Coordinates of C-alpha atoms and ligand atoms in Angstrom, one line a residue:
M1314 CA 147.5 1.3 139.8
T1315 CA 147.1 1.5 136.0
S1316 CA 148.2 -1.0 133.3
D1317 CA 149.8 0.3 130.1
E1318 CA 147.1 -0.6 127.6
S1319 CA 148.9 0.4 124.4
P1320 CA 149.5 -2.9 122.4
S1321 CA 152.7 -1.9 120.7
Q1322 CA 154.2 -0.5 123.9
T1323 CA 153.1 -3.5 126.0
A1324 CA 154.7 -5.8 123.5
Q1325 CA 157.9 -3.7 123.5
T1326 CA 158.1 -3.6 127.3
A1327 CA 157.0 -7.2 127.8
E1328 CA 160.1 -8.2 125.8
A1329 CA 162.4 -5.9 127.8
A1330 CA 161.0 -6.2 131.3
G1331 CA 157.8 -8.2 131.5
V1332 CA 154.6 -6.4 132.2
R1333 CA 154.8 -2.6 132.9
Q1334 CA 152.4 -0.9 135.2
S1335 CA 152.4 2.4 137.0
T1336 CA 151.2 4.0 140.3
Q1337 CA 152.0 7.2 142.2
V1338 CA 153.5 5.6 145.4
A1339 CA 155.0 2.1 145.5
I1340 CA 155.0 0.8 149.1
I1341 CA 157.3 -2.1 149.9
G1342 CA 156.2 -4.1 152.9
A1343 CA 152.7 -4.8 154.5
G1344 CA 153.6 -4.5 158.1
P1345 CA 151.7 -1.9 160.1
A1346 CA 153.7 1.0 158.5
G1347 CA 153.0 0.1 154.9
L1348 CA 149.4 -0.9 155.5
L1349 CA 148.6 2.3 157.3
L1350 CA 150.4 4.6 154.8
G1351 CA 148.4 3.0 152.0
H1352 CA 145.1 3.8 153.8
I1353 CA 146.0 7.4 154.4
L1354 CA 147.2 8.0 150.8
G1355 CA 144.1 6.3 149.4
Q1356 CA 141.9 8.6 151.4
A1357 CA 143.8 11.5 150.0
G1358 CA 143.1 10.3 146.4
I1359 CA 146.8 9.2 145.9
D1360 CA 147.3 6.0 143.9
Y1361 CA 149.5 3.4 145.6
C1362 CA 150.4 -0.3 145.5
I1363 CA 151.7 -2.3 148.5
L1364 CA 154.1 -5.2 147.7
E1365 CA 154.6 -7.8 150.4
A1366 CA 157.1 -10.6 150.1
R1367 CA 155.3 -13.0 152.6
D1368 CA 151.9 -14.6 152.4
K1369 CA 148.9 -13.2 154.1
E1370 CA 148.8 -15.9 156.8
Y1371 CA 152.4 -15.1 157.8
V1372 CA 151.7 -11.4 158.0
L1373 CA 148.5 -11.9 160.1
G1374 CA 150.2 -14.4 162.4
R1375 CA 153.1 -12.3 163.6
I1376 CA 152.8 -11.4 167.3
R1377 CA 154.4 -8.2 168.3
A1378 CA 154.1 -5.6 171.1
G1379 CA 150.8 -4.1 172.2
V1380 CA 150.7 -0.5 173.5
L1381 CA 149.5 2.5 171.5
E1382 CA 150.4 6.0 172.4
Q1383 CA 147.6 8.6 172.6
D1384 CA 148.7 10.1 169.2
S1385 CA 148.7 6.7 167.5
V1386 CA 145.1 6.1 168.8
D1387 CA 144.1 9.6 167.6
L1388 CA 145.6 9.1 164.2
L1389 CA 143.8 5.8 163.6
A1390 CA 140.6 7.5 164.7
K1391 CA 141.2 10.4 162.3
Y1392 CA 141.3 8.0 159.4
G1393 CA 138.4 5.9 160.5
L1394 CA 140.7 2.9 161.2
D1395 CA 139.8 2.5 164.8
A1396 CA 136.6 0.4 164.8
D1397 CA 138.3 -2.7 166.2
L1398 CA 140.6 -0.7 168.4
K1399 CA 137.5 1.0 170.0
A1400 CA 135.8 -2.4 170.5
N1401 CA 138.9 -4.3 171.8
G1402 CA 141.5 -1.8 172.9
L1403 CA 142.0 -1.4 176.7
T1404 CA 142.6 2.1 177.9
H1405 CA 145.3 2.3 180.6
H1406 CA 145.9 5.2 182.9
G1407 CA 149.5 4.2 183.9
I1408 CA 151.9 1.4 184.6
Y1409 CA 153.4 -0.3 187.7
L1410 CA 157.2 -0.1 188.3
Q1411 CA 158.4 -2.8 190.7
H1412 CA 161.6 -3.6 192.4
E1413 CA 162.4 -6.2 195.2
G1414 CA 158.7 -7.0 195.6
E1415 CA 157.7 -3.3 196.0
R1416 CA 155.1 -2.1 193.4
H1417 CA 154.5 1.5 192.6
H1418 CA 151.8 3.0 190.3
I1419 CA 152.8 5.7 187.9
D1420 CA 149.5 7.5 186.9
F1421 CA 149.9 8.9 183.4
A1422 CA 146.4 10.4 183.3
E1423 CA 147.0 12.3 186.5
L1424 CA 150.6 13.3 185.6
T1425 CA 150.0 14.4 182.0
G1426 CA 146.3 14.0 181.2
R1427 CA 147.2 11.3 178.6
T1428 CA 146.5 7.6 178.5
V1429 CA 147.8 4.6 176.5
T1430 CA 145.8 1.8 174.9
V1431 CA 146.8 -1.8 175.1
Y1432 CA 146.0 -3.3 171.7
G1433 CA 148.1 -6.0 170.0
Q1434 CA 149.9 -5.1 166.9
Q1435 CA 148.5 -8.3 165.4
A1436 CA 145.0 -7.0 165.9
L1437 CA 145.9 -3.7 164.2
V1438 CA 147.4 -5.6 161.2
H1439 CA 144.3 -7.8 161.0
H1440 CA 142.1 -4.7 160.8
L1441 CA 144.2 -2.8 158.3
V1442 CA 144.4 -5.8 156.0
A1443 CA 140.6 -6.4 156.3
E1444 CA 140.0 -2.8 155.4
H1445 CA 142.3 -3.0 152.4
E1446 CA 140.4 -6.1 151.2
R1447 CA 137.1 -4.4 151.7
L1448 CA 138.3 -1.4 149.6
G1449 CA 139.8 -3.6 146.9
S1450 CA 143.2 -2.0 147.5
Q1451 CA 146.3 -2.9 145.5
L1452 CA 147.8 -5.1 148.2
I1453 CA 149.9 -7.9 146.7
F1454 CA 151.1 -10.7 149.0
E1455 CA 153.9 -13.1 147.9
A1456 CA 155.5 -10.4 145.7
T1457 CA 159.0 -11.9 145.4
D1458 CA 162.4 -10.5 144.1
V1459 CA 161.3 -7.0 144.8
Q1460 CA 163.8 -4.6 143.3
P1461 CA 163.5 -0.9 143.8
T1462 CA 165.3 1.2 141.2
Q1463 CA 165.7 4.9 140.7
I1464 CA 167.7 7.1 138.4
E1465 CA 170.5 8.2 140.7
S1466 CA 170.4 11.9 141.2
T1467 CA 173.4 13.8 142.5
E1468 CA 171.6 17.1 142.9
T1469 CA 169.6 17.8 146.0
E1470 CA 167.4 20.6 144.7
S1471 CA 165.3 18.7 142.1
T1472 CA 165.2 15.4 144.0
H1473 CA 161.4 15.4 143.7
D1474 CA 161.2 16.4 140.0
G1475 CA 162.3 14.8 136.8
D1476 CA 162.7 11.0 136.4
R1477 CA 160.4 8.5 138.0
A1478 CA 161.4 5.5 140.0
S1479 CA 160.3 1.9 139.5
V1480 CA 160.0 -1.3 141.4
A1481 CA 160.3 -4.7 139.7
Y1482 CA 158.8 -7.7 141.3
T1483 CA 157.6 -11.2 140.5
A1484 CA 153.8 -11.6 141.0
P1485 CA 152.4 -14.8 142.7
N1486 CA 151.5 -16.0 139.2
G1487 CA 155.2 -15.9 138.2
E1488 CA 154.8 -12.8 136.0
R1489 CA 157.7 -10.3 136.2
I1490 CA 156.2 -6.8 136.6
T1491 CA 157.8 -3.4 136.5
L1492 CA 155.9 -0.8 138.5
D1493 CA 156.7 2.8 137.5
C1494 CA 156.1 5.3 140.3
D1495 CA 156.8 8.7 141.6
Y1496 CA 158.0 7.5 145.0
I1497 CA 159.2 4.3 146.6
I1498 CA 158.4 3.8 150.3
G1499 CA 160.6 1.3 152.2
A1500 CA 158.2 0.0 154.8
D1501 CA 160.0 -3.4 154.6
G1502 CA 161.3 -3.7 158.2
Y1503 CA 164.8 -4.3 159.5
H1504 CA 165.5 -7.2 157.0
G1505 CA 164.1 -5.3 154.0
V1506 CA 165.6 -4.6 150.7
C1507 CA 165.1 -0.8 150.4
R1508 CA 167.7 0.3 152.9
R1509 CA 170.3 -1.8 151.1
T1510 CA 169.7 0.1 147.8
F1511 CA 171.1 3.4 149.2
P1512 CA 174.3 3.9 147.3
E1513 CA 177.5 3.3 149.3
G1514 CA 178.4 6.3 151.5
T1515 CA 174.9 7.7 151.6
L1516 CA 173.7 5.9 154.7
D1517 CA 175.4 5.1 158.0
V1518 CA 174.0 2.9 160.8
A1519 CA 174.2 3.5 164.6
E1520 CA 173.5 0.3 166.4
R1521 CA 173.6 -1.3 169.8
V1522 CA 173.1 -5.0 170.5
Y1523 CA 172.0 -6.1 174.0
D1524 CA 173.4 -9.0 176.0
F1525 CA 169.9 -10.1 177.0
A1526 CA 166.7 -11.0 175.2
W1527 CA 163.0 -11.4 176.1
L1528 CA 161.1 -14.7 176.3
G1529 CA 157.5 -13.8 175.6
I1530 CA 154.4 -15.9 176.2
L1531 CA 150.7 -15.6 175.4
A1532 CA 148.5 -17.4 177.9
D1533 CA 144.8 -18.1 178.0
V1534 CA 144.3 -16.6 181.4
A1535 CA 142.7 -13.4 182.7
P1536 CA 145.4 -10.8 183.5
S1537 CA 146.3 -10.6 187.2
T1538 CA 146.7 -6.9 187.0
D1539 CA 144.8 -3.8 185.9
D1540 CA 147.9 -1.9 184.5
L1541 CA 151.1 -3.3 183.0
I1542 CA 153.8 -4.3 185.5
Y1543 CA 157.5 -3.7 184.8
A1544 CA 159.7 -5.4 187.4
L1545 CA 163.4 -5.5 188.1
H1546 CA 164.4 -8.6 190.0
R1547 CA 167.8 -10.1 190.9
D1548 CA 167.1 -13.0 188.4
G1549 CA 166.3 -10.5 185.7
F1550 CA 163.5 -8.3 184.2
A1551 CA 159.9 -9.6 184.1
M1552 CA 156.7 -8.0 182.8
H1553 CA 153.0 -8.6 182.9
S1554 CA 151.0 -7.2 179.9
M1555 CA 147.8 -8.4 178.3
R1556 CA 145.8 -8.7 175.1
S1557 CA 142.2 -8.9 176.5
S1558 CA 140.2 -9.7 179.6
T1559 CA 141.0 -13.4 178.9
V1560 CA 144.5 -13.4 177.4
S1561 CA 147.7 -12.4 179.2
R1562 CA 151.1 -11.5 177.6
L1563 CA 154.1 -11.9 179.9
Y1564 CA 157.9 -11.5 179.4
L1565 CA 161.0 -12.7 181.1
Q1566 CA 164.6 -11.5 180.6
V1567 CA 166.7 -14.4 179.3
S1568 CA 170.1 -14.8 177.6
P1569 CA 170.0 -14.1 173.9
D1570 CA 171.6 -17.4 173.1
D1571 CA 169.1 -19.3 175.3
D1572 CA 166.9 -21.9 173.5
I1573 CA 163.1 -21.9 174.0
A1574 CA 163.3 -25.6 174.3
N1575 CA 165.0 -25.0 177.7
W1576 CA 161.9 -23.3 179.0
S1577 CA 159.1 -25.7 179.9
D1578 CA 155.7 -24.1 180.8
E1579 CA 156.4 -24.9 184.4
R1580 CA 159.8 -23.3 184.4
I1581 CA 158.3 -20.1 182.8
W1582 CA 155.5 -19.8 185.3
A1583 CA 157.9 -20.4 188.2
A1584 CA 160.3 -17.7 187.0
L1585 CA 157.3 -15.3 186.5
Q1586 CA 156.0 -16.1 190.0
T1587 CA 159.5 -15.3 191.5
R1588 CA 160.2 -12.2 189.6
L1589 CA 156.7 -10.6 189.7
G1590 CA 155.6 -11.8 193.1
T1591 CA 154.6 -9.3 195.8
E1592 CA 153.0 -9.9 199.1
G1593 CA 149.3 -10.3 199.0
W1594 CA 149.2 -10.5 195.2
T1595 CA 148.6 -13.6 193.1
L1596 CA 149.7 -14.3 189.6
T1597 CA 147.2 -16.6 188.1
E1598 CA 148.6 -19.2 185.7
G1599 CA 146.9 -20.6 182.6
P1600 CA 147.7 -22.6 179.4
I1601 CA 150.5 -21.1 177.4
T1602 CA 149.5 -20.8 173.7
E1603 CA 152.6 -19.2 172.3
K1604 CA 156.2 -18.8 173.4
S1605 CA 159.3 -17.4 171.8
I1606 CA 162.6 -15.6 172.4
L1607 CA 162.9 -12.2 171.0
P1608 CA 166.4 -10.6 170.3
M1609 CA 166.9 -6.9 171.2
R1610 CA 168.6 -4.2 169.5
S1611 CA 168.8 -0.4 169.1
F1612 CA 169.4 0.7 165.5
V1613 CA 169.0 4.0 163.6
V1614 CA 170.0 5.0 160.1
S1615 CA 171.6 8.4 159.4
T1616 CA 169.0 9.3 156.8
L1617 CA 165.6 8.0 155.8
N1618 CA 165.7 9.4 152.3
Y1619 CA 167.7 9.0 149.1
G1620 CA 166.2 10.5 146.0
R1621 CA 162.7 9.1 145.5
L1622 CA 163.1 6.5 148.2
Y1623 CA 161.8 7.1 151.8
L1624 CA 162.1 4.7 154.7
V1625 CA 159.5 4.3 157.4
G1626 CA 159.3 2.2 160.6
D1627 CA 161.6 -0.7 161.3
A1628 CA 163.4 -0.2 157.9
G1629 CA 165.0 2.9 159.5
H1630 CA 165.0 2.3 163.2
I1631 CA 164.6 -0.4 165.9
V1632 CA 164.2 0.1 169.6
P1633 CA 164.3 -2.6 172.4
P1634 CA 160.7 -3.4 173.4
T1635 CA 160.8 -2.0 176.9
G1636 CA 158.3 0.9 176.7
A1637 CA 156.7 -0.5 173.5
K1638 CA 157.9 2.3 171.1
G1639 CA 158.5 0.3 167.9
L1640 CA 155.0 0.3 166.5
N1641 CA 154.4 3.9 167.7
S1642 CA 157.6 5.1 166.0
A1643 CA 156.4 3.5 162.8
I1644 CA 153.0 5.2 163.0
A1645 CA 154.7 8.5 163.8
D1646 CA 156.8 8.2 160.6
V1647 CA 153.8 7.3 158.5
A1648 CA 151.8 10.3 159.9
L1649 CA 154.7 12.6 158.9
L1650 CA 155.4 11.1 155.5
A1651 CA 151.7 10.8 154.5
E1652 CA 151.3 14.5 155.2
A1653 CA 154.4 15.3 153.2
L1654 CA 153.3 13.3 150.2
Q1655 CA 149.9 14.9 150.2
A1656 CA 151.6 18.3 150.3
H1657 CA 153.8 17.3 147.4
Y1658 CA 150.8 16.4 145.2
A1659 CA 149.4 19.8 146.2
G1660 CA 152.6 21.5 145.0
D1661 CA 154.7 21.8 148.2
D1662 CA 157.8 19.7 148.6
T1663 CA 158.9 21.2 152.0
G1664 CA 157.6 18.2 153.9
L1665 CA 159.4 15.7 151.8
E1666 CA 162.6 17.6 152.0
Q1667 CA 162.4 17.8 155.8
Y1668 CA 160.9 14.3 156.4
S1669 CA 164.1 12.5 157.3
D1670 CA 165.4 15.2 159.7
K1671 CA 162.1 15.6 161.5
A1672 CA 161.4 11.9 161.8
L1673 CA 165.0 11.2 163.1
D1674 CA 164.9 14.0 165.5
R1675 CA 161.8 12.4 167.2
Q1676 CA 163.3 9.0 166.8
W1677 CA 166.5 9.8 168.7
K1678 CA 164.4 11.0 171.7
V1679 CA 162.5 7.7 171.5
Q1680 CA 165.8 5.8 171.4
H1681 CA 166.9 7.6 174.5
F1682 CA 163.7 6.7 176.4
S1683 CA 163.7 3.0 175.2
Q1684 CA 167.3 2.6 176.3
W1685 CA 166.7 4.4 179.6
M1686 CA 163.7 2.0 180.4
T1687 CA 165.7 -1.0 179.3
D1688 CA 168.8 -0.1 181.3
M1689 CA 166.8 0.6 184.4
L1690 CA 164.9 -2.7 184.4
H1691 CA 167.3 -5.4 183.2
V1692 CA 170.1 -7.2 185.0
H1693 CA 173.3 -6.3 183.2
P1694 CA 175.5 -9.4 182.8
A1695 CA 177.7 -7.4 180.4
D1696 CA 181.4 -8.1 180.9
G1697 CA 180.9 -11.1 183.1
S1698 CA 182.1 -9.2 186.1
A1699 CA 179.9 -10.0 189.1
E1700 CA 181.1 -6.8 190.9
Q1701 CA 179.9 -4.7 188.0
T1702 CA 176.6 -6.4 187.8
A1703 CA 176.1 -6.0 191.6
F1704 CA 177.1 -2.3 191.4
D1705 CA 174.7 -1.8 188.5
F1706 CA 171.9 -3.6 190.3
Q1707 CA 172.1 -1.3 193.3
R1708 CA 172.4 1.8 191.1
Q1709 CA 169.3 0.6 189.2
L1710 CA 167.4 0.2 192.5
G1711 CA 168.4 3.8 193.4
Q1712 CA 167.1 4.9 190.0
I1713 CA 163.7 3.2 190.4
R1714 CA 163.4 4.5 194.0
Y1715 CA 164.1 8.0 192.6
V1716 CA 161.6 7.6 189.8
T1717 CA 158.9 6.3 192.1
S1718 CA 159.4 9.0 194.6
S1719 CA 160.0 12.1 192.5
H1720 CA 157.1 13.9 190.9
A1721 CA 159.3 15.5 188.3
A1722 CA 160.8 12.1 187.3
Q1723 CA 157.3 10.5 187.1
V1724 CA 156.1 13.4 184.8
S1725 CA 159.1 12.8 182.6
L1726 CA 158.4 9.0 182.4
A1727 CA 154.7 9.5 181.8
E1728 CA 155.2 12.1 179.1
Q1729 CA 157.5 9.8 177.2
Y1730 CA 155.6 6.6 177.7
A1731 CA 152.2 8.1 176.8
G1732 CA 154.1 9.5 173.8
L1733 CA 156.0 12.5 172.5
P1734 CA 153.8 14.5 170.1
F1735 CA 153.8 13.4 166.5
V1736 CA 155.7 15.9 164.4
D1737 CA 154.0 18.2 161.9
A1738 CA 155.2 18.0 158.3
R1739 CA 154.7 21.7 157.7
Ligands
LIG69 N1 159.9 -7.2 149.6 C1 158.6 -7.1 150.1 N2 158.3 -7.1 151.4 C2 159.3 -7.2 152.3 C3 160.6 -7.3 151.9 C4 160.9 -7.4 150.5 N3 162.2 -7.5 150.1 N4 161.4 -7.4 153.0 C5 160.6 -7.4 154.0 N5 159.3 -7.2 153.6 C6 158.1 -7.2 154.4 C7 158.1 -8.1 155.6 O1 157.7 -9.4 155.3 C8 157.1 -7.4 156.6 O2 155.8 -7.9 156.4 O3 158.0 -5.9 155.0 C9 157.2 -6.0 156.2 C10 157.8 -5.1 157.3 O4 156.9 -5.1 158.4 P1 157.4 -4.9 159.9 O5 158.7 -5.7 160.1 O6 156.3 -5.2 160.8 O7 157.8 -3.4 160.0 P2 157.0 -2.1 160.1 O8 155.8 -2.1 159.3 O9 158.0 -1.0 160.0 O10 156.4 -2.1 161.6 C11 157.1 -1.8 162.7 O11 157.0 -3.9 163.8 O12 158.9 -5.0 164.6 C12 157.8 -4.3 164.9 O13 158.4 -3.1 166.9 C13 158.2 -3.0 165.5 O14 156.0 -2.6 166.1 C14 157.0 -2.2 165.2 C15 156.6 -2.6 163.9
LIG70 C1 153.2 -6.1 175.0 O1 152.0 -6.1 175.5 O2 153.5 -7.0 174.2 C2 154.1 -5.1 175.5 C3 153.7 -4.1 176.3 C4 154.6 -3.2 176.8 C5 155.9 -3.3 176.4 C6 156.4 -4.3 175.6 C7 155.5 -5.2 175.1 O3 156.8 -2.4 176.9

């Protein structure tokens, strides 16, 4: 990022719009998407600045999902961002699918030659922030009133030429800064500001809200399983994941309007024992260190691009957490957009022109998989009709019995869970 040093100009712009600075790419949001994009651009010699509304502690404290697809792992390795992942990530060869106390292993490595890595998003964010700090990157926390602006262009051909965009924000010291840039990247999540700056009529939203939610816990206890367990039970979905050899992560299907205060630690463990229990297997309990209820939605925008603004990650799409595709989708977008931006600065705009279509094409396949997993594994209380719920439950048992007995179905699950290939920007 460069400051405009000219005294007369500084005085002029200070009067009009506070301090004026410039960069090539302004990234809004320091979640995994924004942090990762910054690293890749920096390594390509592209100037960037990341503006994050929240403080560092908040960003580092957020607990999210924890499975990386093979391509996500490979991408982090390619850019030398995998030191902590290599030390603390747990390679998994498959998952267990369970119904009515029957547990089946789906072996991804055997079925597709691919594996996944269990590694908390929180650990990834910690590492990416630490690396930015080590490099002295332009990563600004507590940047408030962030306002992306671009000269509206009606043409499509020269979207990437001509006028620059800018992002105004208030720095932590109270100074109002206008950051001129070539491109604005909306990596600001579902609640972010960027998507809302698309002019009316340029962006539609496809959305589905679920009538169930997940109650998630972290517990200081060694996992009781080698691979993740996804279980359908009459009382609802349950899942056993992990963060390390001493920390377990577990989930329970609950009602979206349930209150975490209704769930004592004893009640949580009792529900987990019932829903995950199988003969001859023991779920070891331990102190719960975190518990919260997470809403679920599916959401996709009709385009990830308007003029000089591009959306990545949760700003453009959300999946329900079954299958852990949220973080991987964000990384897949970043891989594609980073390559397109590099090509742009080398004189080729094809990648930028195709970014939205290519990213959304992959995303809709991921939406299908996430919803398929979610529908298969949750009790559907939908319209309040007990008959419908009972019918669905039997149908879902049929589905799980099919998946766990058909080689073709297992290959399909494994291929999607271990991750569809990242798309090439060329
Ligand atoms: N100005 C600056 N920053 C903002 C603004 C704003 N107006 N609005 C939101 N942000 C910040 C948020 O505080 C957050 O830190 O943008 C960041 C967005 O981060 P995430 O929500 O983590 O989104 P993303 O980086 O796309 O990561 C996707 O997160 O929700 C999970 O399942 C999802 O794992 C996936 C991942
Ligand atoms: C997690 O470990 O948090 C996790 C794992 C797999 C999922 C969802 C969440 O499908």
